[in-house]
PDB file of C-alpha atoms in Angstrom:
ATOM      1  CA  UNK A1356     130.582  87.615 139.619  1.00 36.00           C
ATOM      2  CA  UNK A1357     129.273  84.056 137.631  1.00 47.00           C
ATOM      3  CA  UNK A1358     131.811  82.290 135.418  1.00 53.00           C
ATOM      4  CA  UNK A1359     130.865  79.206 133.958  1.00 54.00           C
ATOM      5  CA  UNK A1360     133.894  76.869 133.016  1.00 55.00           C
ATOM      6  CA  UNK A1361     133.951  74.512 130.013  1.00 61.00           C
ATOM      7  CA  UNK A1362     135.015  71.337 132.094  1.00 68.00           C
ATOM      8  CA  UNK A1363     135.664  70.067 135.485  1.00 69.00           C
ATOM      9  CA  UNK A1364     139.263  68.987 134.421  1.00 75.00           C
ATOM     10  CA  UNK A1365     140.200  72.837 134.311  1.00 77.00           C
ATOM     11  CA  UNK A1366     139.267  72.830 138.131  1.00 84.00           C
ATOM     12  CA  UNK A1367     142.444  71.614 140.711  1.00 87.00           C
ATOM     13  CA  UNK A1368     141.457  71.413 144.308  1.00 89.00           C
ATOM     14  CA  UNK A1369     143.626  73.096 146.766  1.00 89.00           C
ATOM     15  CA  UNK A1370     144.632  71.946 150.189  1.00 91.00           C
ATOM     16  CA  UNK A1371     141.804  69.406 151.398  1.00 91.00           C
ATOM     17  CA  UNK A1372     139.166  70.073 148.900  1.00 93.00           C
ATOM     18  CA  UNK A1373     137.154  67.607 146.966  1.00 94.00           C
ATOM     19  CA  UNK A1374     135.662  68.097 143.597  1.00 93.00           C
ATOM     20  CA  UNK A1375     132.429  65.684 143.585  1.00 93.00           C
ATOM     21  CA  UNK A1376     129.596  65.428 140.849  1.00 90.00           C
ATOM     22  CA  UNK A1377     126.210  64.394 142.125  1.00 86.00           C
ATOM     23  CA  UNK A1378     124.927  61.000 140.473  1.00 81.00           C
ATOM     24  CA  UNK A1379     122.016  61.962 138.488  1.00 75.00           C
ATOM     25  CA  UNK A1380     118.462  60.304 139.878  1.00 66.00           C
ATOM     26  CA  UNK A1381     116.529  58.043 137.491  1.00 65.00           C
ATOM     27  CA  UNK A1382     114.274  60.122 135.595  1.00 67.00           C
ATOM     28  CA  UNK A1383     112.129  56.963 134.995  1.00 66.00           C
ATOM     29  CA  UNK A1384     109.960  55.196 137.507  1.00 64.00           C
ATOM     30  CA  UNK A1385     109.905  51.428 138.041  1.00 67.00           C
ATOM     31  CA  UNK A1386     106.763  51.185 135.861  1.00 72.00           C
ATOM     32  CA  UNK A1387     108.286  53.286 133.015  1.00 71.00           C
ATOM     33  CA  UNK A1388     106.782  56.719 133.208  1.00 68.00           C
ATOM     34  CA  UNK A1389     109.243  59.578 132.899  1.00 65.00           C
ATOM     35  CA  UNK A1390     109.459  62.201 135.367  1.00 62.00           C
ATOM     36  CA  UNK A1391     109.837  65.849 134.608  1.00 64.00           C
ATOM     37  CA  UNK A1392     113.221  66.983 135.293  1.00 61.00           C
ATOM     38  CA  UNK A1393     111.972  69.596 138.266  1.00 58.00           C
ATOM     39  CA  UNK A1394     110.631  66.624 140.093  1.00 52.00           C
ATOM     40  CA  UNK A1395     113.966  64.327 140.020  1.00 51.00           C
ATOM     41  CA  UNK A1396     114.910  64.299 143.737  1.00 56.00           C
ATOM     42  CA  UNK A1397     118.700  65.276 144.000  1.00 68.00           C
ATOM     43  CA  UNK A1398     120.668  62.025 145.396  1.00 70.00           C
ATOM     44  CA  UNK A1399     123.411  62.985 147.979  1.00 84.00           C
ATOM     45  CA  UNK A1400     125.513  60.272 146.539  1.00 88.00           C
ATOM     46  CA  UNK A1401     128.253  61.753 144.128  1.00 91.00           C
ATOM     47  CA  UNK A1402     131.523  60.529 142.503  1.00 92.00           C
ATOM     48  CA  UNK A1403     135.095  62.247 143.466  1.00 93.00           C
ATOM     49  CA  UNK A1404     136.563  64.062 140.152  1.00 92.00           C
ATOM     50  CA  UNK A1405     139.452  65.492 141.795  1.00 92.00           C
ATOM     51  CA  UNK A1406     141.146  65.988 145.154  1.00 94.00           C
ATOM     52  CA  UNK A1407     143.722  68.253 146.830  1.00 93.00           C
ATOM     53  CA  UNK A1408     147.062  67.413 147.613  1.00 92.00           C
ATOM     54  CA  UNK A1409     145.935  67.789 151.590  1.00 89.00           C
ATOM     55  CA  UNK A1410     147.197  70.412 154.063  1.00 90.00           C
ATOM     56  CA  UNK A1411     149.709  70.732 157.222  1.00 88.00           C
ATOM     57  CA  UNK A1412     148.286  71.341 160.651  1.00 88.00           C
ATOM     58  CA  UNK A1413     149.603  73.279 163.564  1.00 90.00           C
ATOM     59  CA  UNK A1414     151.858  70.009 164.443  1.00 91.00           C
ATOM     60  CA  UNK A1415     153.491  70.083 161.272  1.00 89.00           C
ATOM     61  CA  UNK A1416     151.903  66.525 160.265  1.00 91.00           C
ATOM     62  CA  UNK A1417     150.635  66.446 156.904  1.00 90.00           C
ATOM     63  CA  UNK A1418     147.097  65.478 156.567  1.00 89.00           C
ATOM     64  CA  UNK A1419     145.985  63.928 153.429  1.00 90.00           C
ATOM     65  CA  UNK A1420     142.448  63.441 152.129  1.00 91.00           C
ATOM     66  CA  UNK A1421     140.542  60.048 152.682  1.00 91.00           C
ATOM     67  CA  UNK A1422     139.087  59.600 149.471  1.00 93.00           C
ATOM     68  CA  UNK A1423     140.762  59.257 145.779  1.00 93.00           C
ATOM     69  CA  UNK A1424     139.518  60.071 142.552  1.00 92.00           C
ATOM     70  CA  UNK A1425     136.568  57.732 141.186  1.00 91.00           C
ATOM     71  CA  UNK A1426     135.508  56.893 144.781  1.00 92.00           C
ATOM     72  CA  UNK A1427     131.548  56.963 145.692  1.00 93.00           C
ATOM     73  CA  UNK A1428     130.553  59.218 148.225  1.00 93.00           C
ATOM     74  CA  UNK A1429     127.924  60.251 150.380  1.00 92.00           C
ATOM     75  CA  UNK A1430     127.933  64.257 150.667  1.00 91.00           C
ATOM     76  CA  UNK A1431     125.493  66.576 152.544  1.00 91.00           C
ATOM     77  CA  UNK A1432     122.263  67.968 151.222  1.00 86.00           C
ATOM     78  CA  UNK A1433     123.700  71.401 151.562  1.00 87.00           C
ATOM     79  CA  UNK A1434     126.692  73.054 151.638  1.00 88.00           C
ATOM     80  CA  UNK A1435     129.766  73.205 149.203  1.00 91.00           C
ATOM     81  CA  UNK A1436     130.587  75.549 146.734  1.00 90.00           C
ATOM     82  CA  UNK A1437     128.912  75.025 143.623  1.00 90.00           C
ATOM     83  CA  UNK A1438     130.524  75.565 140.315  1.00 87.00           C
ATOM     84  CA  UNK A1439     128.460  75.807 136.937  1.00 86.00           C
ATOM     85  CA  UNK A1440     129.966  74.197 133.967  1.00 83.00           C
ATOM     86  CA  UNK A1441     128.889  74.471 130.340  1.00 76.00           C
ATOM     87  CA  UNK A1442     125.959  72.460 129.276  1.00 75.00           C
ATOM     88  CA  UNK A1443     123.940  73.278 132.408  1.00 76.00           C
ATOM     89  CA  UNK A1444     126.181  70.454 134.213  1.00 82.00           C
ATOM     90  CA  UNK A1445     127.435  71.317 137.870  1.00 86.00           C
ATOM     91  CA  UNK A1446     130.268  70.081 140.354  1.00 90.00           C
ATOM     92  CA  UNK A1447     130.817  70.843 144.054  1.00 91.00           C
ATOM     93  CA  UNK A1448     133.668  71.614 145.803  1.00 94.00           C
ATOM     94  CA  UNK A1449     133.849  70.006 149.631  1.00 94.00           C
ATOM     95  CA  UNK A1450     136.257  70.002 152.343  1.00 93.00           C
ATOM     96  CA  UNK A1451     137.396  66.425 153.207  1.00 92.00           C
ATOM     97  CA  UNK A1452     135.991  66.803 156.481  1.00 91.00           C
ATOM     98  CA  UNK A1453     132.413  67.638 154.924  1.00 93.00           C
ATOM     99  CA  UNK A1454     131.957  64.280 153.111  1.00 93.00           C
ATOM    100  CA  UNK A1455     129.733  62.321 155.246  1.00 92.00           C
ATOM    101  CA  UNK A1456     130.995  58.709 154.191  1.00 92.00           C
ATOM    102  CA  UNK A1457     132.775  56.578 151.403  1.00 93.00           C
ATOM    103  CA  UNK A1458     130.272  53.725 149.472  1.00 89.00           C
ATOM    104  CA  UNK A1459     132.375  50.627 149.008  1.00 87.00           C
ATOM    105  CA  UNK A1460     131.415  48.266 146.214  1.00 74.00           C
ATOM    106  CA  UNK A1461     130.189  44.979 147.862  1.00 59.00           C
TER     107      UNK A1461
END
């Protein structure tokens, strides 16, 4: 069953899930040439759209996600649960532990 949602705001992650959207790669080269969309490489960089509240481990300790809404993160090339949105947009749900790194603005 395939469901297309209207927007990412209708998705509320549970437990330690993190909702991200990939950053779009430049479709224009340094010399000004435009690349076809199918030739544009997918980046491993994403922006965090929503974060679940965390979970309780087997010892009863509350484990909260290490990222927050608005963070720029590195995600694995494969994995996560892709969700199609209307207008050919896509968001991905990852577990907090699957996110590779947080990108700090320097």
